[in-house]
XYZ file of C-alpha atoms in Angstrom:
521
model
C -61.775 6.216 -107.113
C -65.335 7.376 -107.603
C -65.814 7.306 -103.738
C -63.260 10.063 -103.234
C -64.567 13.378 -101.887
C -64.454 16.518 -103.896
C -61.548 17.854 -101.841
C -59.528 14.650 -102.458
C -60.222 14.786 -106.244
C -59.194 18.424 -106.645
C -56.178 18.106 -104.377
C -55.073 15.124 -106.448
C -55.507 17.224 -109.554
C -53.204 19.838 -108.100
C -50.449 17.259 -107.836
C -51.025 16.190 -111.463
C -50.892 19.809 -112.612
C -47.502 20.133 -110.924
C -46.239 17.095 -112.789
C -47.412 18.134 -116.223
C -46.149 21.717 -115.795
C -42.576 20.481 -115.097
C -42.537 18.315 -118.218
C -44.093 20.974 -120.420
C -41.797 23.588 -119.099
C -38.721 21.520 -119.860
C -39.760 21.335 -123.512
C -39.326 25.139 -124.042
C -37.288 26.442 -121.126
C -34.077 25.682 -123.080
C -35.034 28.034 -125.980
C -33.568 31.193 -124.399
C -30.460 29.283 -123.256
C -29.430 28.363 -126.840
C -27.169 31.442 -127.319
C -25.454 30.809 -123.969
C -25.018 27.053 -124.808
C -23.574 27.990 -128.218
C -21.012 30.235 -126.563
C -20.063 27.727 -123.799
C -20.254 24.257 -125.409
C -19.688 25.364 -129.077
C -22.084 22.870 -130.720
C -22.403 22.609 -134.441
C -25.653 23.669 -136.142
C -26.873 20.079 -136.279
C -25.958 19.484 -132.635
C -27.874 22.653 -131.730
C -30.981 21.264 -133.325
C -30.548 17.939 -131.552
C -30.064 19.699 -128.168
C -33.395 21.376 -128.850
C -35.395 18.395 -129.992
C -33.827 15.127 -128.685
C -36.006 15.532 -125.622
C -39.214 15.612 -127.600
C -38.124 12.927 -130.081
C -37.494 10.340 -127.346
C -40.531 11.463 -125.399
C -42.760 11.018 -128.466
C -41.198 7.629 -129.264
C -41.875 6.226 -125.821
C -45.239 7.753 -124.795
C -47.422 5.025 -126.248
C -45.300 2.328 -124.685
C -45.226 4.028 -121.293
C -48.897 4.811 -121.432
C -49.676 1.112 -121.900
C -47.167 0.281 -119.141
C -48.986 2.573 -116.752
C -52.211 0.692 -117.424
C -50.499 -2.507 -116.402
C -48.293 -1.690 -113.403
C -50.140 1.260 -112.024
C -50.358 4.945 -113.076
C -49.301 6.378 -109.742
C -46.344 4.056 -109.461
C -44.987 4.945 -112.882
C -45.625 8.657 -112.342
C -43.476 8.629 -109.124
C -40.741 6.500 -110.612
C -40.611 8.724 -113.658
C -40.442 11.827 -111.516
C -37.367 10.485 -109.641
C -35.685 9.660 -112.975
C -36.541 13.081 -114.342
C -34.682 14.677 -111.385
C -31.548 12.561 -111.941
C -31.501 13.393 -115.710
C -31.932 17.106 -114.900
C -28.756 16.932 -112.782
C -26.833 15.345 -115.656
C -28.107 17.997 -118.128
C -27.166 20.864 -115.866
C -23.567 19.818 -115.666
C -23.112 18.414 -119.179
C -19.476 19.004 -120.253
C -20.037 18.783 -124.031
C -22.804 18.964 -126.663
C -22.887 15.084 -126.845
C -23.441 14.814 -123.132
C -26.201 17.445 -123.216
C -27.984 15.620 -126.090
C -27.768 12.382 -124.115
C -29.101 13.999 -120.950
C -31.984 15.612 -122.929
C -32.811 12.162 -124.284
C -32.841 10.661 -120.837
C -35.147 13.421 -119.743
C -37.418 12.321 -122.570
C -37.451 8.753 -121.274
C -38.401 9.976 -117.796
C -40.948 12.446 -119.167
C -42.627 9.682 -121.150
C -43.546 7.967 -117.866
C -45.060 11.139 -116.396
C -47.334 12.656 -119.128
C -49.695 9.779 -119.903
C -49.951 8.906 -116.255
C -51.289 12.361 -115.373
C -54.084 12.421 -117.919
C -55.154 8.830 -117.261
C -55.259 9.475 -113.540
C -57.651 12.381 -114.260
C -59.934 9.864 -116.034
C -60.050 7.807 -112.845
C -60.246 10.792 -110.367
C -63.168 12.362 -112.326
C -65.573 9.733 -113.641
C -68.299 12.369 -114.245
C -68.218 13.993 -117.638
C -68.821 17.555 -116.418
C -66.251 17.440 -113.634
C -63.739 15.813 -115.895
C -64.144 18.549 -118.584
C -63.298 21.155 -115.913
C -60.364 19.063 -114.639
C -58.982 18.590 -118.130
C -59.335 22.354 -118.706
C -57.140 23.007 -115.652
C -54.693 20.274 -116.766
C -54.576 21.630 -120.322
C -54.002 25.159 -119.033
C -51.100 23.931 -116.975
C -49.561 22.066 -119.918
C -49.805 24.897 -122.402
C -48.899 27.475 -119.735
C -45.845 25.479 -118.761
C -44.654 25.383 -122.410
C -45.339 29.124 -122.777
C -43.835 29.998 -119.439
C -40.571 28.179 -120.208
C -38.918 31.148 -121.886
C -39.974 33.463 -119.039
C -38.531 31.179 -116.372
C -35.420 30.588 -118.483
C -34.957 34.322 -118.912
C -35.122 34.932 -115.111
C -32.559 32.222 -114.431
C -30.248 33.203 -117.225
C -30.201 36.749 -116.072
C -28.427 35.628 -112.855
C -27.023 32.094 -113.387
C -25.389 29.885 -116.043
C -27.441 27.909 -118.551
C -27.472 24.733 -116.421
C -29.705 26.429 -113.932
C -32.696 25.938 -116.253
C -32.396 22.153 -115.463
C -31.627 22.484 -111.767
C -34.928 24.332 -111.190
C -36.670 21.020 -111.696
C -35.225 19.455 -108.593
C -37.211 21.163 -105.761
C -40.454 20.880 -107.777
C -39.869 17.145 -108.315
C -39.133 16.602 -104.653
C -42.471 18.250 -103.804
C -44.194 16.140 -106.451
C -42.773 12.902 -105.046
C -43.763 13.660 -101.501
C -47.239 15.017 -102.249
C -47.930 12.467 -104.985
C -47.146 9.465 -102.703
C -49.463 10.915 -100.077
C -52.400 12.286 -102.105
C -52.756 10.263 -105.296
C -54.752 7.006 -105.415
C -53.483 4.141 -107.537
C -55.266 2.943 -110.667
C -54.580 0.509 -113.482
C -56.294 -1.774 -115.954
C -57.791 -4.765 -114.003
C -57.041 -7.071 -117.034
C -54.030 -5.526 -118.609
C -52.484 -8.420 -120.579
C -48.804 -8.599 -121.301
C -46.578 -5.669 -122.273
C -45.387 -6.544 -125.765
C -41.677 -5.651 -126.062
C -41.604 -6.037 -129.838
C -44.374 -3.460 -130.154
C -42.367 -1.106 -127.943
C -39.337 -1.449 -130.177
C -41.409 -1.058 -133.346
C -43.170 2.124 -132.128
C -39.825 3.719 -131.036
C -38.164 2.821 -134.352
C -41.075 4.072 -136.344
C -41.451 7.453 -134.685
C -37.728 8.247 -134.282
C -36.802 7.006 -137.787
C -39.589 8.848 -139.564
C -39.086 12.127 -137.685
C -35.297 11.929 -138.154
C -35.832 11.592 -141.917
C -38.154 14.588 -142.069
C -35.772 16.685 -140.000
C -32.707 15.892 -142.087
C -34.634 16.287 -145.360
C -35.698 19.765 -144.362
C -32.186 20.658 -143.334
C -30.103 19.051 -146.029
C -32.464 17.716 -148.761
C -33.012 14.120 -149.762
C -29.695 13.561 -151.504
C -27.977 12.034 -148.474
C -28.371 8.240 -148.396
C -29.444 8.196 -144.695
C -32.594 10.301 -145.280
C -34.511 7.876 -147.521
C -33.190 4.878 -145.553
C -34.409 6.317 -142.253
C -37.750 7.248 -143.762
C -38.305 3.791 -145.285
C -37.218 2.067 -142.065
C -39.359 4.318 -139.936
C -42.536 3.925 -142.056
C -41.989 0.174 -142.337
C -41.663 -0.063 -138.561
C -44.860 1.924 -138.113
C -46.741 -0.319 -140.570
C -45.546 -3.422 -138.776
C -46.529 -1.910 -135.486
C -50.094 -1.207 -136.661
C -50.313 -4.725 -138.178
C -49.103 -6.292 -134.931
C -51.569 -4.291 -132.768
C -54.506 -5.521 -134.894
C -53.408 -9.163 -134.266
C -52.595 -8.978 -130.526
C -55.250 -9.961 -128.017
C -54.112 -7.116 -125.726
C -52.370 -4.544 -127.976
C -49.980 -1.909 -126.802
C -52.184 0.616 -128.544
C -55.697 -0.160 -129.810
C -55.323 1.413 -133.295
C -59.028 0.870 -133.883
C -59.554 4.000 -131.782
C -58.619 5.950 -134.915
C -61.917 4.761 -136.470
C -63.565 7.310 -134.168
C -63.467 10.554 -136.042
C -63.356 12.552 -132.779
C -60.217 10.719 -131.771
C -58.460 11.175 -135.145
C -59.435 14.856 -135.411
C -58.223 15.588 -131.867
C -54.884 13.789 -132.258
C -54.156 15.403 -135.702
C -55.146 18.876 -134.461
C -52.858 18.598 -131.429
C -49.983 17.391 -133.553
C -50.176 20.112 -136.174
C -50.905 22.947 -133.742
C -47.768 22.096 -131.753
C -45.708 22.038 -134.964
C -46.609 25.733 -135.407
C -46.318 26.730 -131.742
C -43.033 25.017 -130.808
C -41.289 26.041 -134.040
C -42.339 29.657 -133.478
C -41.041 29.688 -129.896
C -37.749 28.121 -130.918
C -37.084 30.664 -133.642
C -38.567 33.743 -132.078
C -36.549 33.260 -128.887
C -33.387 33.490 -130.987
C -34.831 36.433 -132.979
C -35.499 38.454 -129.839
C -32.048 37.913 -128.397
C -29.779 37.706 -131.442
C -31.553 40.106 -133.846
C -33.262 42.616 -131.556
C -30.639 42.450 -128.867
C -32.960 41.613 -125.926
C -31.444 40.223 -122.707
C -32.680 36.726 -121.756
C -35.091 38.050 -119.098
C -36.375 40.764 -121.403
C -36.908 38.140 -124.148
C -38.762 35.876 -121.765
C -41.061 38.650 -120.652
C -41.681 39.518 -124.296
C -43.180 36.083 -124.762
C -45.425 36.404 -121.694
C -48.574 37.114 -123.736
C -48.403 33.518 -125.003
C -48.411 32.277 -121.392
C -51.381 34.446 -120.362
C -53.273 33.396 -123.466
C -52.667 29.689 -123.017
C -53.891 29.752 -119.372
C -57.069 31.645 -120.394
C -57.694 29.379 -123.347
C -57.305 26.211 -121.358
C -59.609 27.337 -118.566
C -62.307 28.655 -120.965
C -62.359 25.588 -123.227
C -65.353 23.838 -121.688
C -67.465 26.992 -121.837
C -66.429 27.774 -125.403
C -67.162 24.217 -126.577
C -70.548 24.153 -124.884
C -71.530 27.433 -126.481
C -70.209 26.868 -130.000
C -69.678 23.095 -130.212
C -66.418 21.181 -130.361
C -66.258 21.238 -134.175
C -66.540 25.056 -134.414
C -64.265 25.644 -131.447
C -61.479 23.405 -132.732
C -61.640 24.732 -136.315
C -61.776 28.458 -135.441
C -58.925 28.122 -132.990
C -56.718 26.381 -135.500
C -57.470 29.148 -137.953
C -56.672 31.719 -135.264
C -53.341 30.008 -134.622
C -52.604 30.139 -138.330
C -53.332 33.866 -138.399
C -51.109 34.474 -135.360
C -48.175 32.470 -136.694
C -48.537 33.907 -140.185
C -47.729 37.349 -138.761
C -44.110 36.156 -138.579
C -44.050 36.116 -142.381
C -44.049 39.938 -142.382
C -41.779 40.581 -139.336
C -38.650 42.589 -139.884
C -35.699 43.413 -137.691
C -37.303 46.621 -136.360
C -41.013 45.701 -136.427
C -42.894 47.110 -133.424
C -43.112 44.705 -130.499
C -46.890 45.319 -130.207
C -47.458 43.271 -133.358
C -45.402 40.383 -131.968
C -47.204 40.594 -128.634
C -50.568 40.399 -130.382
C -49.406 37.379 -132.303
C -48.236 35.677 -129.110
C -51.552 36.370 -127.369
C -53.628 35.021 -130.175
C -51.521 31.926 -130.749
C -51.327 31.152 -126.978
C -55.075 31.494 -126.406
C -56.007 29.450 -129.419
C -53.517 26.704 -128.573
C -54.895 26.489 -125.022
C -58.280 25.633 -126.446
C -56.993 23.272 -129.103
C -54.835 21.269 -126.741
C -57.355 20.995 -123.917
C -60.271 20.211 -126.199
C -58.165 17.629 -128.052
C -57.288 15.903 -124.785
C -60.920 15.634 -123.702
C -62.052 14.364 -127.111
C -59.381 11.583 -126.865
C -60.387 10.561 -123.455
C -64.087 10.607 -124.285
C -63.529 8.304 -127.213
C -61.510 5.667 -125.303
C -62.686 3.017 -122.751
C -61.864 3.849 -119.173
C -59.587 0.833 -118.660
C -57.464 1.975 -121.620
C -57.105 5.552 -120.424
C -53.332 5.337 -120.128
C -52.770 4.178 -123.704
C -55.256 6.695 -125.131
C -53.772 9.524 -123.100
C -50.355 8.506 -124.466
C -51.608 8.981 -128.049
C -52.737 12.508 -127.160
C -49.393 13.193 -125.500
C -47.461 11.604 -128.342
C -49.156 14.038 -130.722
C -48.170 16.911 -128.330
C -44.517 15.917 -128.093
C -44.232 14.749 -131.679
C -45.601 18.117 -132.747
C -43.068 19.843 -130.523
C -40.154 17.870 -131.998
C -41.367 18.276 -135.546
C -41.882 21.991 -135.022
C -38.376 22.541 -133.892
C -37.012 20.192 -136.550
C -38.974 21.588 -139.476
C -39.009 25.223 -138.596
C -35.501 25.183 -137.293
C -34.260 23.340 -140.317
C -36.034 25.746 -142.747
C -34.557 28.737 -140.973
C -31.142 27.045 -140.883
C -31.185 26.104 -144.568
C -32.189 29.615 -145.672
C -29.577 31.129 -143.356
C -26.741 28.873 -144.579
C -27.581 29.435 -148.282
C -28.163 33.234 -147.968
C -25.314 34.314 -145.691
C -22.936 36.670 -147.505
C -19.498 36.462 -145.870
C -17.279 39.498 -146.531
C -14.263 38.897 -148.743
C -11.072 38.555 -146.744
C -12.691 36.499 -143.934
C -10.698 33.513 -142.855
C -12.258 30.298 -144.327
C -12.538 28.638 -140.920
C -14.228 31.704 -139.476
C -16.579 31.823 -142.526
C -17.541 28.182 -142.049
C -18.197 28.753 -138.367
C -20.437 31.782 -139.118
C -22.420 29.756 -141.607
C -23.572 27.251 -138.943
C -25.989 29.494 -137.101
C -26.747 33.126 -136.186
C -25.248 32.643 -132.728
C -22.034 31.316 -134.345
C -21.957 34.330 -136.680
C -22.234 36.734 -133.723
C -19.450 34.927 -131.871
C -17.213 34.816 -134.956
C -17.723 38.569 -135.575
C -16.325 39.403 -132.156
C -12.923 38.142 -133.325
C -12.948 39.969 -136.725
C -11.926 43.486 -137.587
C -14.771 46.040 -137.585
C -14.749 46.361 -141.383
C -15.529 42.621 -141.674
C -17.630 42.216 -138.559
C -20.279 44.832 -139.426
C -21.280 43.450 -142.871
C -21.143 39.866 -141.603
C -23.528 40.692 -138.720
C -25.839 42.657 -140.974
C -26.071 39.788 -143.488
C -26.484 37.158 -140.789
C -29.354 38.990 -139.073
C -31.041 39.747 -142.377
C -31.033 36.159 -143.724
C -32.170 34.843 -140.273
C -35.233 37.129 -140.490
C -35.825 35.896 -144.030
C -35.774 32.308 -142.796
C -38.144 33.193 -139.930
C -40.548 34.783 -142.415
C -40.657 31.663 -144.565
C -41.031 29.379 -141.506
C -43.957 31.500 -140.198
C -45.797 31.181 -143.507
C -45.116 27.452 -143.696
C -46.432 26.897 -140.126
C -49.491 29.083 -140.927
C -50.274 26.976 -144.010
C -50.080 23.753 -141.949
C -52.451 25.178 -139.356
C -55.028 26.249 -141.977
C -54.857 22.746 -143.471
C -55.425 21.276 -139.982
C -58.550 23.521 -139.531
C -60.022 22.231 -142.817
C -59.261 18.619 -141.718
C -60.922 19.074 -138.328
C -64.045 20.694 -139.836
C -64.465 17.771 -142.252
C -63.710 15.018 -139.739
C -66.098 16.340 -137.105
C -68.929 16.948 -139.578
C -72.241 15.308 -138.646
C -71.172 14.161 -135.176
C -73.859 14.874 -132.550
C -72.902 16.526 -129.280
C -74.360 14.601 -126.388
C -75.864 16.272 -123.356
C -73.558 16.322 -120.323
C -74.559 14.019 -117.522
C -74.132 14.498 -113.760
C -75.822 12.827 -110.770
C -77.444 14.824 -108.022
C -74.968 13.488 -105.465
C -72.084 14.572 -107.542
C -73.596 18.011 -108.045
C -73.749 18.494 -104.245
C -70.240 17.139 -103.814
C -68.559 18.971 -106.725
C -67.453 22.559 -107.114
C -68.964 24.637 -110.025
C -68.179 22.595 -113.091
C -67.949 23.205 -116.748
C -69.668 20.940 -119.346
C -68.153 18.166 -121.255
C -66.454 19.282 -124.465
C -67.427 16.230 -126.386
C -68.237 16.147 -130.114
């Protein structure tokens, strides 16, 4: 692939950007559709959380396995197959007749998405062997990924203003068709020349470990640890992860070379990406409901209100290489994690009538900082891994991204849901069935209030909105604390690591467009 011309390399990057944008968009586009789904399908509070995070849970559980598979069968081949499957699962989600079907469709989208994400980043490693060019390419790729996630609510708002909630899935179809045609034509194939066998037991252990552990954390945050399934799931998940690590150390060709975590750059980048997404995804999930159900915004208005996060994420991703060269990867990563903590922490003081300007400033700060953290983390991961294991290494980075997204929705959503359920004051005289329904979520309370007399509806709505905001305040402070902790961790892990000078041959300088330097630590 190193013989490709500059035009071929950058055209191939455009196809990969299209792919990663679709997958990232699908992780957040549903956030504004939650009220509409609640009204149409009538999911329970638990089902609502699973609709939100089943996609990311399955995606996170399979990314390492699919990344290793792409190294073996070919990254282009897996990318195109996954794109076709993503389109089929999108159709199923759009016309899901019940909450269970929608959860299943979102899980299938996760399976398909797991084949796309690691393939895109590992193909960049092959398309751009030069450090400087690759830093610029990853900056564009990272901007597309974070922008796709931030743009999801805006696109969802536009569609929901004119169509039913299923349209947020149907929008994937034309983009995926374009991706299949252009990808088959423009992308070169690449894979590990000596891949070894794909260990099925390792695949099962990684899935069981990730999904079991995350399920336990999610349910513990929502219901406490008293339920028998929470400790059982946690013990089973951690045991599976321990067995997975032990097996990888013994295999001649492991699914994931866990020795990569001995490199402090690799560990710092993965952990920073994971924790930053916990804050970002949880905030988007909760604030999207806050804007519509508390402040009364229409879906399109709510999507536009979150636009500063989109603008910031694009700018952050594109400026990452320049920022890292000027200040160093250690300083850039630490400061941006602290900036995210500050932006998310603003939610701890939001009220029902707080000026939008404060929320917009928070979105802009969080989006910009996340763009830098995500893009810099991806480059640190690729720089630490051997080229022939780019798929598996990329999958670790993407697993951190998707696991962070799932955990963010699970933890933040569960905290808000728990505070809401325990703090809701139902007016005396309300039918017990209606009271139980109102206690499931803010959307359910609003729907329930529509069938109650005015003297019962008004205090129910006032209490529901008030306790939801209380939950959002607590969740914002929790996410901010996690991000500050991540900043301290990154600063310590990257201490004492030299920053090598970027390298670029004279021929590549002539052939390449203006490039940014490598963001290596």
